[in-house]
Short mmCIF file of C-alpha atoms and ligand atoms in Angstrom, two decimals:
data_model
loop_
_atom_site.label_atom_id
_atom_site.label_comp_id
_atom_site.label_asym_id
_atom_site.label_seq_id
_atom_site.Cartn_x
_atom_site.Cartn_y
_atom_site.Cartn_z
CA UNK A 648 -40.90 18.28 -10.07
CA UNK A 649 -44.36 19.41 -9.38
CA UNK A 650 -45.61 20.42 -6.34
CA UNK A 651 -46.37 19.24 -3.57
CA UNK A 652 -43.03 17.50 -4.39
CA UNK A 653 -39.94 19.40 -2.73
CA UNK A 654 -36.39 18.20 -2.89
CA UNK A 655 -34.50 18.78 0.58
CA UNK A 656 -31.45 17.44 2.52
CA UNK A 657 -31.91 15.72 5.81
CA UNK A 658 -29.75 17.44 8.01
CA UNK A 659 -27.10 15.37 9.14
CA UNK A 660 -27.48 17.12 12.56
CA UNK A 661 -31.52 16.54 12.70
CA UNK A 662 -32.42 15.39 16.39
CA UNK A 663 -31.83 11.37 16.84
CA UNK A 664 -35.21 10.98 17.92
CA UNK A 665 -36.74 12.72 15.11
CA UNK A 666 -38.85 10.07 13.28
CA UNK A 667 -37.63 11.69 9.74
CA UNK A 668 -34.53 9.02 10.40
CA UNK A 669 -36.86 6.25 10.33
CA UNK A 670 -39.24 7.06 7.31
CA UNK A 671 -35.61 8.03 5.49
CA UNK A 672 -33.91 4.58 6.05
CA UNK A 673 -37.41 2.94 5.76
CA UNK A 674 -37.75 3.98 2.03
CA UNK A 675 -34.38 2.04 1.11
CA UNK A 676 -35.70 -0.94 3.59
CA UNK A 677 -39.18 -0.89 1.21
CA UNK A 678 -37.32 -0.43 -2.29
CA UNK A 679 -34.83 -3.43 -1.61
CA UNK A 680 -37.63 -5.80 -0.27
CA UNK A 681 -35.91 -6.19 3.40
CA UNK A 682 -37.90 -5.99 6.37
CA UNK A 683 -38.36 -2.68 8.56
CA UNK A 684 -35.04 -0.81 9.59
CA UNK A 685 -34.91 -1.63 13.59
CA UNK A 686 -33.96 1.39 15.74
CA UNK A 687 -30.39 -0.33 15.84
CA UNK A 688 -30.45 0.11 11.94
CA UNK A 689 -31.88 3.30 11.90
CA UNK A 690 -28.92 4.23 14.46
CA UNK A 691 -26.28 2.52 12.90
CA UNK A 692 -27.59 4.18 9.33
CA UNK A 693 -27.36 7.88 11.51
CA UNK A 694 -23.88 7.40 12.98
CA UNK A 695 -21.93 6.28 9.83
CA UNK A 696 -23.50 9.02 7.97
CA UNK A 697 -22.73 11.24 9.65
CA UNK A 698 -18.62 9.99 10.20
CA UNK A 699 -18.66 10.23 6.09
CA UNK A 700 -20.42 13.23 6.24
CA UNK A 701 -22.90 12.16 3.69
CA UNK A 702 -25.29 14.37 1.96
CA UNK A 703 -29.23 12.85 2.80
CA UNK A 704 -30.82 13.94 -0.35
CA UNK A 705 -34.67 13.29 -0.32
CA UNK A 706 -37.76 14.19 -2.31
CA UNK A 707 -40.82 15.19 0.45
CA UNK A 708 -44.00 15.40 -0.15
CA UNK A 709 -47.68 15.40 1.31
CA UNK A 710 -50.99 13.75 1.07
CA UNK A 711 -53.47 10.79 1.85
CA UNK A 712 -51.80 8.46 4.11
CA UNK A 713 -48.68 10.64 5.12
CA UNK A 714 -48.27 12.27 8.66
CA UNK A 715 -47.73 15.66 7.20
CA UNK A 716 -45.04 15.88 4.82
CA UNK A 717 -42.83 12.96 4.84
CA UNK A 718 -39.87 11.68 2.53
CA UNK A 719 -41.00 9.38 -0.35
CA UNK A 720 -37.86 9.29 -2.04
CA UNK A 721 -33.95 9.26 -1.21
CA UNK A 722 -30.86 9.49 -2.60
CA UNK A 723 -27.92 9.50 0.06
CA UNK A 724 -24.33 10.07 -1.48
CA UNK A 725 -20.75 10.35 0.52
CA UNK A 726 -18.02 12.32 -0.34
CA UNK A 727 -14.60 10.67 -0.76
CA UNK A 728 -11.71 10.03 -2.92
CA UNK A 729 -10.71 7.51 -6.23
CA UNK A 730 -7.06 7.04 -7.56
CA UNK A 731 -6.65 7.38 -11.21
CA UNK A 732 -2.83 7.46 -11.34
CA UNK A 733 -2.32 11.20 -9.66
CA UNK A 734 -2.98 10.87 -6.08
CA UNK A 735 -6.73 10.68 -4.21
CA UNK A 736 -8.82 13.10 -6.05
CA UNK A 737 -12.17 13.89 -4.60
CA UNK A 738 -14.81 11.76 -6.01
CA UNK A 739 -18.70 11.19 -5.03
CA UNK A 740 -20.37 8.04 -4.08
CA UNK A 741 -23.61 7.82 -4.93
CA UNK A 742 -24.78 5.09 -2.16
CA UNK A 743 -28.60 4.20 -2.41
CA UNK A 744 -31.37 5.46 -4.05
CA UNK A 745 -34.73 4.49 -3.66
CA UNK A 746 -38.19 5.79 -4.93
CA UNK A 747 -41.61 4.55 -3.18
CA UNK A 748 -43.42 2.82 -5.68
CA UNK A 749 -46.36 4.93 -5.58
CA UNK A 750 -44.27 7.85 -6.45
CA UNK A 751 -41.79 5.85 -9.08
CA UNK A 752 -41.39 7.34 -12.84
CA UNK A 753 -42.41 11.00 -12.05
CA UNK A 754 -38.98 12.38 -12.41
CA UNK A 755 -38.19 11.89 -8.93
CA UNK A 756 -34.73 10.09 -9.34
CA UNK A 757 -33.98 12.51 -12.40
CA UNK A 758 -34.23 15.61 -10.04
CA UNK A 759 -32.14 14.51 -7.18
CA UNK A 760 -29.44 13.28 -9.67
CA UNK A 761 -29.27 16.44 -10.99
CA UNK A 762 -29.13 18.15 -7.36
CA UNK A 763 -26.64 15.87 -6.10
CA UNK A 764 -24.11 15.96 -9.22
CA UNK A 765 -24.73 20.08 -9.35
CA UNK A 766 -24.05 20.33 -5.49
CA UNK A 767 -20.64 17.85 -6.04
CA UNK A 768 -19.60 19.86 -9.20
CA UNK A 769 -19.85 23.34 -6.85
CA UNK A 770 -17.60 21.66 -4.42
CA UNK A 771 -14.92 20.49 -7.17
CA UNK A 772 -15.53 16.68 -7.81
CA UNK A 773 -14.77 15.81 -11.10
CA UNK A 774 -16.26 12.16 -10.79
CA UNK A 775 -18.95 9.91 -9.65
CA UNK A 776 -19.32 6.41 -8.93
CA UNK A 777 -22.20 4.07 -8.25
CA UNK A 778 -22.91 0.04 -7.72
CA UNK A 779 -26.30 -0.27 -9.97
CA UNK A 780 -28.96 -2.67 -8.55
CA UNK A 781 -29.94 -2.77 -12.85
CA UNK A 782 -28.22 -2.04 -15.83
CA UNK A 783 -30.65 -0.24 -17.42
CA UNK A 784 -30.97 2.45 -15.15
CA UNK A 785 -27.67 4.77 -14.96
CA UNK A 786 -26.47 4.95 -18.67
CA UNK A 787 -29.12 7.79 -19.43
CA UNK A 788 -27.48 9.66 -16.46
CA UNK A 789 -23.60 9.19 -18.30
CA UNK A 790 -22.57 6.38 -16.05
CA UNK A 791 -21.00 3.11 -17.39
CA UNK A 792 -18.87 0.16 -15.64
CA UNK A 793 -15.50 1.31 -15.09
CA UNK A 794 -13.97 -1.26 -12.76
CA UNK A 795 -15.48 -4.97 -12.74
CA UNK A 796 -15.70 -7.80 -10.25
CA UNK A 797 -14.54 -11.06 -10.41
CA UNK A 798 -15.99 -14.11 -8.43
CA UNK A 799 -13.62 -16.72 -7.41
CA UNK A 800 -13.77 -20.29 -6.29
CA UNK A 801 -10.62 -22.10 -4.81
CA UNK A 802 -10.01 -25.76 -4.00
CA UNK A 803 -7.95 -25.67 -0.93
CA UNK A 804 -6.39 -28.88 -1.50
CA UNK A 805 -4.95 -27.85 -4.81
CA UNK A 806 -3.89 -24.77 -3.59
CA UNK A 807 0.03 -23.96 -4.17
CA UNK A 808 2.01 -20.78 -5.14
CA UNK A 809 4.44 -21.51 -8.24
CA UNK A 810 8.04 -21.78 -7.71
CA UNK A 811 9.99 -18.37 -7.20
CA UNK A 812 6.64 -16.98 -6.42
CA UNK A 813 7.17 -14.61 -3.41
CA UNK A 814 5.45 -14.93 -0.59
CA UNK A 815 5.65 -12.15 2.33
CA UNK A 816 8.03 -13.52 5.57
CA UNK A 817 6.21 -12.11 8.54
CA UNK A 818 3.91 -13.49 11.53
CA UNK A 819 0.07 -14.47 10.46
CA UNK A 820 -2.35 -14.27 13.34
CA UNK A 821 -6.17 -15.42 13.08
CA UNK A 822 -7.70 -12.46 15.22
CA UNK A 823 -10.90 -10.72 16.50
CA UNK A 824 -12.13 -8.28 13.74
CA UNK A 825 -12.06 -5.71 16.26
CA UNK A 826 -8.47 -6.18 16.35
CA UNK A 827 -8.74 -4.39 13.13
CA UNK A 828 -9.98 -1.03 14.26
CA UNK A 829 -6.45 0.56 14.65
CA UNK A 830 -4.96 -0.63 11.87
CA UNK A 831 -7.39 -0.60 8.89
CA UNK A 832 -7.77 2.88 7.86
CA UNK A 833 -3.89 2.44 7.60
CA UNK A 834 -4.01 -0.25 5.62
CA UNK A 835 -7.00 0.53 3.57
CA UNK A 836 -5.71 3.76 2.57
CA UNK A 837 -2.48 1.96 1.57
CA UNK A 838 -4.51 -0.27 -0.44
CA UNK A 839 -6.41 2.62 -2.49
CA UNK A 840 -3.11 4.47 -2.74
CA UNK A 841 -1.52 1.87 -4.69
CA UNK A 842 -4.33 0.37 -7.15
CA UNK A 843 -5.39 2.81 -9.94
CA UNK A 844 -9.66 2.61 -10.19
CA UNK A 845 -9.43 2.39 -6.52
CA UNK A 846 -12.45 4.63 -4.13
CA UNK A 847 -11.99 5.17 -0.73
CA UNK A 848 -13.97 3.20 1.82
CA UNK A 849 -16.58 4.57 4.00
CA UNK A 850 -17.46 4.38 7.56
CA UNK A 851 -19.84 1.57 6.65
CA UNK A 852 -17.40 -0.66 5.46
CA UNK A 853 -15.28 -0.09 9.15
CA UNK A 854 -18.08 -1.03 10.45
CA UNK A 855 -18.43 -4.20 8.60
CA UNK A 856 -14.66 -5.18 8.69
CA UNK A 857 -14.35 -4.87 12.34
CA UNK A 858 -17.20 -6.57 12.92
CA UNK A 859 -18.88 -3.76 14.71
CA UNK A 860 -22.39 -4.41 12.25
CA UNK A 861 -23.24 -7.38 10.21
CA UNK A 862 -27.18 -6.26 8.19
CA UNK A 863 -28.26 -9.66 8.28
CA UNK A 864 -27.94 -10.15 12.10
CA UNK A 865 -29.18 -6.59 12.65
CA UNK A 866 -26.40 -6.14 14.93
CA UNK A 867 -22.73 -6.86 15.87
CA UNK A 868 -21.66 -9.58 13.57
CA UNK A 869 -21.08 -13.15 15.45
CA UNK A 870 -19.28 -15.00 12.72
CA UNK A 871 -17.00 -12.28 10.87
CA UNK A 872 -13.57 -13.76 11.44
CA UNK A 873 -10.05 -11.92 10.59
CA UNK A 874 -6.58 -12.54 9.72
CA UNK A 875 -3.61 -10.19 9.85
CA UNK A 876 -0.43 -10.45 8.32
CA UNK A 877 2.59 -8.35 10.50
CA UNK A 878 5.56 -6.96 8.86
CA UNK A 879 9.12 -7.72 10.44
CA UNK A 880 8.63 -4.93 12.94
CA UNK A 881 5.39 -6.37 13.96
CA UNK A 882 3.38 -3.93 12.36
CA UNK A 883 -0.06 -5.18 11.05
CA UNK A 884 0.00 -4.63 7.05
CA UNK A 885 -2.84 -6.24 5.69
CA UNK A 886 -5.85 -8.08 6.71
CA UNK A 887 -8.22 -10.43 5.30
CA UNK A 888 -12.20 -11.00 6.25
CA UNK A 889 -13.88 -14.20 5.98
CA UNK A 890 -16.88 -16.56 7.40
CA UNK A 891 -17.44 -20.09 7.78
CA UNK A 892 -20.02 -21.25 5.51
CA UNK A 893 -20.73 -24.55 7.51
CA UNK A 894 -21.04 -28.37 6.68
CA UNK A 895 -23.91 -28.17 4.38
CA UNK A 896 -21.46 -28.93 1.26
CA UNK A 897 -18.05 -29.37 1.32
CA UNK A 898 -16.45 -27.34 3.92
CA UNK A 899 -16.33 -23.63 3.17
CA UNK A 900 -15.36 -20.24 3.94
CA UNK A 901 -16.67 -17.18 2.39
CA UNK A 902 -13.74 -14.70 2.05
CA UNK A 903 -14.91 -11.12 2.06
CA UNK A 904 -11.87 -8.86 1.77
CA UNK A 905 -8.10 -9.69 1.38
CA UNK A 906 -6.40 -5.96 1.64
CA UNK A 907 -2.84 -5.47 1.42
CA UNK A 908 -0.95 -2.65 -0.74
CA UNK A 909 1.63 -5.27 -1.73
CA UNK A 910 0.84 -8.79 -3.54
CA UNK A 911 3.37 -10.98 -1.70
CA UNK A 912 1.58 -9.93 1.85
CA UNK A 913 -1.61 -10.63 -0.22
CA UNK A 914 -0.24 -14.29 -1.02
CA UNK A 915 0.62 -14.57 2.72
CA UNK A 916 -3.25 -14.16 3.58
CA UNK A 917 -4.23 -15.98 0.59
CA UNK A 918 -2.08 -19.06 1.53
CA UNK A 919 -3.13 -18.82 5.85
CA UNK A 920 -6.87 -19.11 4.67
CA UNK A 921 -6.02 -21.76 2.10
CA UNK A 922 -4.40 -23.84 4.46
CA UNK A 923 -7.06 -23.81 7.38
CA UNK A 924 -7.66 -27.26 8.30
CA UNK A 925 -11.18 -28.75 7.22
CA UNK A 926 -12.07 -25.93 4.65
CA UNK A 927 -11.99 -27.26 1.25
CA UNK A 928 -13.50 -24.56 -0.87
CA UNK A 929 -13.04 -20.57 -0.45
CA UNK A 930 -15.33 -18.34 -2.35
CA UNK A 931 -14.10 -14.71 -2.92
CA UNK A 932 -16.12 -12.03 -4.65
CA UNK A 933 -14.05 -8.91 -4.71
CA UNK A 934 -11.67 -10.13 -6.98
CA UNK A 935 -10.89 -8.25 -10.51
CA UNK A 936 -10.26 -9.91 -13.81
CA UNK A 937 -6.85 -8.24 -13.37
CA UNK A 938 -6.30 -9.78 -9.84
CA UNK A 939 -2.92 -12.02 -9.70
CA UNK A 940 -3.97 -14.67 -7.71
CA UNK A 941 -5.10 -17.13 -10.64
CA UNK A 942 -1.27 -16.12 -11.90
CA UNK A 943 0.67 -17.19 -9.14
CA UNK A 944 -0.94 -20.92 -8.71
CA UNK A 945 0.95 -23.96 -9.60
CA UNK A 946 -2.53 -25.24 -10.55
CA UNK A 947 -4.32 -22.98 -12.29
CA UNK A 948 -7.43 -25.12 -12.08
CA UNK A 949 -7.18 -24.85 -8.65
CA UNK A 950 -8.93 -21.39 -9.10
CA UNK A 951 -12.41 -20.69 -11.02
CA UNK A 952 -13.33 -17.94 -12.16
CA UNK A 953 -17.00 -18.61 -11.43
CA UNK A 954 -18.55 -15.01 -12.50
CA UNK A 955 -17.08 -11.43 -13.83
CA UNK A 956 -19.82 -8.38 -13.34
CA UNK A 957 -20.00 -5.16 -13.61
CA UNK A 958 -19.11 -3.71 -10.62
CA UNK A 959 -18.01 0.25 -10.13
CA UNK A 960 -20.22 2.91 -12.82
CA UNK A 961 -18.66 5.90 -13.47
CA UNK A 962 -19.83 9.02 -14.55
CA UNK A 963 -17.58 12.26 -15.61
CA UNK A 964 -18.95 15.74 -14.93
CA UNK A 965 -16.09 18.10 -14.93
CA UNK A 966 -13.61 16.73 -18.13
CA UNK A 967 -10.93 18.66 -17.72
CA UNK A 968 -10.58 18.26 -13.54
CA UNK A 969 -11.05 14.42 -14.38
CA UNK A 970 -8.26 14.64 -16.85
CA UNK A 971 -5.84 16.48 -14.71
CA UNK A 972 -6.52 13.72 -11.94
CA UNK A 973 -6.00 10.80 -14.31
CA UNK A 974 -2.66 9.29 -15.37
CA UNK A 975 -1.86 9.31 -19.22
CA UNK A 976 0.67 6.38 -19.97
CA UNK A 977 0.62 6.89 -23.60
CA UNK A 978 1.16 10.02 -25.30
CA UNK A 979 -0.84 11.87 -28.06
CA UNK A 980 -3.92 14.43 -28.99
CA UNK A 981 -7.17 13.90 -30.40
CA UNK A 982 -10.31 16.45 -30.72
CA UNK A 983 -13.25 14.57 -29.23
CA UNK A 984 -17.13 15.31 -29.69
CA UNK A 985 -18.45 13.90 -26.28
CA UNK A 986 -22.30 14.02 -25.87
CA UNK A 987 -23.84 14.51 -22.60
CA UNK A 988 -27.66 14.86 -22.74
CA UNK A 989 -27.36 16.31 -18.43
CA UNK A 990 -25.24 18.44 -20.02
CA UNK A 991 -22.21 18.58 -17.58
CA UNK A 992 -19.20 17.46 -20.41
CA UNK A 993 -21.04 17.84 -23.45
CA UNK A 994 -19.15 19.90 -26.09
CA UNK A 995 -16.15 19.46 -28.35
CA UNK A 996 -12.46 18.95 -26.28
CA UNK A 997 -9.18 18.73 -27.22
CA UNK A 998 -7.66 16.02 -25.19
CA UNK A 999 -4.05 16.03 -25.18
CA UNK A 1000 -1.38 13.85 -23.45
CA UNK A 1001 2.06 14.03 -22.40
CA UNK A 1002 4.34 12.76 -20.14
CA UNK A 1003 2.09 11.18 -17.63
CA UNK A 1004 -0.37 14.14 -17.53
CA UNK A 1005 -3.96 14.99 -19.83
CA UNK A 1006 -5.43 18.12 -20.28
CA UNK A 1007 -8.54 18.69 -21.98
CA UNK A 1008 -9.66 22.18 -23.39
CA UNK A 1009 -12.80 22.96 -25.04
CA UNK A 1010 -12.44 24.04 -28.80
CA UNK A 1011 -13.79 24.64 -32.12
CA UNK A 1012 -12.25 22.16 -33.53
CA UNK A 1013 -13.32 19.49 -36.14
CA UNK A 1014 -14.37 16.39 -33.68
CA UNK A 1015 -11.89 13.25 -34.61
CA UNK A 1016 -14.07 10.63 -32.31
CA UNK A 1017 -17.81 11.26 -31.01
CA UNK A 1018 -19.16 8.95 -28.13
CA UNK A 1019 -21.41 9.38 -25.35
CA UNK A 1020 -20.15 10.30 -21.74
CA UNK A 1021 -20.95 7.11 -21.04
CA UNK A 1022 -18.83 5.65 -23.59
CA UNK A 1023 -15.71 7.74 -22.30
CA UNK A 1024 -16.48 6.13 -18.75
CA UNK A 1025 -16.81 2.70 -19.95
CA UNK A 1026 -12.69 3.40 -21.47
CA UNK A 1027 -11.58 5.67 -18.37
CA UNK A 1028 -10.35 2.53 -16.54
CA UNK A 1029 -9.28 0.82 -19.15
CA UNK A 1030 -12.33 -1.68 -19.21
CA UNK A 1031 -12.62 -1.55 -22.55
CA UNK A 1032 -10.38 0.10 -25.40
CA UNK A 1033 -11.76 2.65 -27.89
CA UNK A 1034 -11.48 -0.42 -30.79
CA UNK A 1035 -14.21 -2.01 -28.95
CA UNK A 1036 -16.19 0.60 -28.00
CA UNK A 1037 -16.11 1.64 -32.03
CA UNK A 1038 -16.55 -2.17 -33.27
CA UNK A 1039 -19.41 -2.42 -31.00
CA UNK A 1040 -21.18 0.98 -32.79
CA UNK A 1041 -20.90 3.20 -29.48
CA UNK A 1042 -18.15 5.50 -30.97
CA UNK A 1043 -17.58 7.33 -34.27
CA UNK A 1044 -14.00 7.71 -35.72
CA UNK A 1045 -11.46 6.99 -38.39
CA UNK A 1046 -9.74 3.72 -37.61
CA UNK A 1047 -6.42 6.12 -37.17
CA UNK A 1048 -8.18 8.31 -34.57
CA UNK A 1049 -10.34 5.57 -32.67
CA UNK A 1050 -6.41 3.98 -32.42
CA UNK A 1051 -4.99 6.97 -31.24
CA UNK A 1052 -7.37 7.77 -28.71
CA UNK A 1053 -6.84 3.96 -27.56
CA UNK A 1054 -3.35 4.44 -27.25
CA UNK A 1055 -3.52 7.86 -25.26
CA UNK A 1056 -5.66 6.45 -22.77
CA UNK A 1057 -4.37 2.83 -22.22
CA UNK A 1058 -3.04 2.39 -19.20
CA UNK A 1059 0.39 0.49 -17.78
CA UNK A 1060 -1.24 -0.95 -14.54
CA UNK A 1061 -4.73 -2.30 -14.64
CA UNK A 1062 -7.72 -1.14 -11.95
CA UNK A 1063 -8.74 -2.47 -8.87
CA UNK A 1064 -11.26 -1.53 -6.29
CA UNK A 1065 -12.17 -3.19 -2.98
CA UNK A 1066 -14.75 -0.63 -1.71
CA UNK A 1067 -18.59 -1.38 -2.42
CA UNK A 1068 -21.06 1.09 -1.78
C1 LIG B 1417 -35.25 2.79 -9.90
C2 LIG B 1417 -35.65 4.24 -9.24
C3 LIG B 1417 -34.92 4.81 -8.42
C4 LIG B 1417 -36.36 5.29 -10.65
O1 LIG B 1417 -37.07 6.13 -9.66
P1 LIG B 1417 -38.34 7.03 -10.72
O2 LIG B 1417 -38.06 8.79 -9.73
O3 LIG B 1417 -38.97 6.36 -10.99
O4 LIG B 1417 -37.11 7.57 -12.04
P2 LIG B 1417 -37.72 8.75 -12.72
O5 LIG B 1417 -38.98 8.52 -12.97
O6 LIG B 1417 -36.93 10.10 -12.41
O7 LIG B 1417 -37.01 8.26 -14.36
C5 LIG B 1417 -35.74 8.97 -14.85
C6 LIG B 1417 -35.40 7.88 -16.20
O8 LIG B 1417 -34.76 6.80 -15.74
C7 LIG B 1417 -35.99 5.63 -16.81
N1 LIG B 1417 -35.88 4.64 -15.12
C8 LIG B 1417 -36.64 4.85 -14.20
N2 LIG B 1417 -36.25 3.40 -13.63
C9 LIG B 1417 -35.80 2.81 -14.29
C10 LIG B 1417 -35.40 1.16 -14.70
N3 LIG B 1417 -35.73 0.41 -13.24
N4 LIG B 1417 -34.90 0.76 -15.58
C11 LIG B 1417 -35.01 1.40 -16.91
N5 LIG B 1417 -35.48 2.99 -16.87
C12 LIG B 1417 -35.17 3.54 -15.90
C13 LIG B 1417 -37.36 6.40 -16.58
O9 LIG B 1417 -38.07 5.88 -17.21
C14 LIG B 1417 -36.81 8.39 -16.98
O10 LIG B 1417 -36.30 8.39 -18.52
P3 LIG B 1417 -36.35 8.89 -19.42
O11 LIG B 1417 -35.48 9.96 -18.85
O12 LIG B 1417 -35.75 8.46 -20.57
O13 LIG B 1417 -37.49 10.07 -18.96
C15 LIG B 1417 -36.87 3.70 -8.52
O14 LIG B 1417 -37.97 2.74 -9.50
C16 LIG B 1417 -36.32 2.78 -7.21
O15 LIG B 1417 -36.70 2.94 -6.24
N6 LIG B 1417 -36.50 1.19 -7.98
C17 LIG B 1417 -36.38 0.23 -6.72
C18 LIG B 1417 -34.61 0.48 -6.12
C19 LIG B 1417 -33.97 0.76 -7.34
O16 LIG B 1417 -33.44 0.14 -8.04
N7 LIG B 1417 -32.75 1.80 -6.76
C20 LIG B 1417 -31.70 1.87 -7.60
C21 LIG B 1417 -30.35 1.63 -6.82
S1 LIG B 1417 -28.96 1.17 -7.98
#
């Protein structure tokens, strides 16, 4: 980066009244075409970033129109965990990135990405995740979609489960979202521990799910509703949050999250939502292509998949550690040439999987399969198979080697994730 640009980190203990907080938040408000942040909005950002131990990377500069040295680009990340089948392992969430239009295409994103990934790797993380505003930005940095989101539209008048499908007993109650505060951490963690592909929730999710913050209202939510399922001992073991969408079309509710570690509890929550009088339609954006709900319905046309989109993008930057943190349901051995233009995992690796465990070691052996690190990310949560990637022309190898890699990476469980960032 050329002078006078400078990479810096906005320290989390920077005084609350320092105007740099507003300058930092307003970079994101500007590039995402929002209004300027209110003092309350800046305060909420500060609070949740502190709670998460975020790293607020930025590029500062000086010049005409700037009051001294000011941030003009921001890249904030959160340490979290991810479930890839071998317990919750450390991972990095890339939360929000913004470069003011007056400083774009001068390498500021590239510099901030390199600095943040270097720091995460030094701290022992192996992978990073993000959600992308545009699909064309992050492939060059080694990211690819690893987990999809699916959007649903449910006709409540046709909602019923097939005979014999288990729905959890226990009480259901409609509560204030703030009721969730004492149970949210336990339930969201239990869900994450249950599902491969699930990323840890952050404090911002806590604020939103408990109604403490609504970005549209720039303050506490007036409209969020919650429904809770209680187990036989009266302990909450699942929740859903939603809001009524009004009477304009057929009366609707938008469901934001249905979170329970067990499918029968999730079904009890969905039934409670669907059985609300007057509501004819439920919409939901956090489903996944492997969602069990459609299969469990008696009338499969009661539910329409209205879209499928890329959701969690994954970047592997320490291959041996990433392999150690990933479950392998198929055994085998293969030599991979991984191409990584950022260098982190560039090289030839012997990947071995046996008895559920994998290992990756650098090797001089002749590669059997060649693929980019972004293609590897595409295969990591089983979003695609190696054969599909080969068919698409983004992975090279003999048919036998490609099939062997596919069998080694195949998961018996599908990936699911409820955290958005
Ligand atoms: C997208 C954004 C962060 C890029 O920042 P930047 O500092 O201009 O990016 P850089 O100059 O470091 O570019 C790095 C590389 O990415 C490419 N790139 C940058 N923005 C791109 C885009 N929107 N689409 C495709 N490629 C892009 C550059 O051409 C460059 O490619 P190269 O490595 O082949 O030279 C910035 O334009 C921005 O803030 N946009 C609006 C908000 C946004 O989309 N943020 C991303 C949140 S998911």
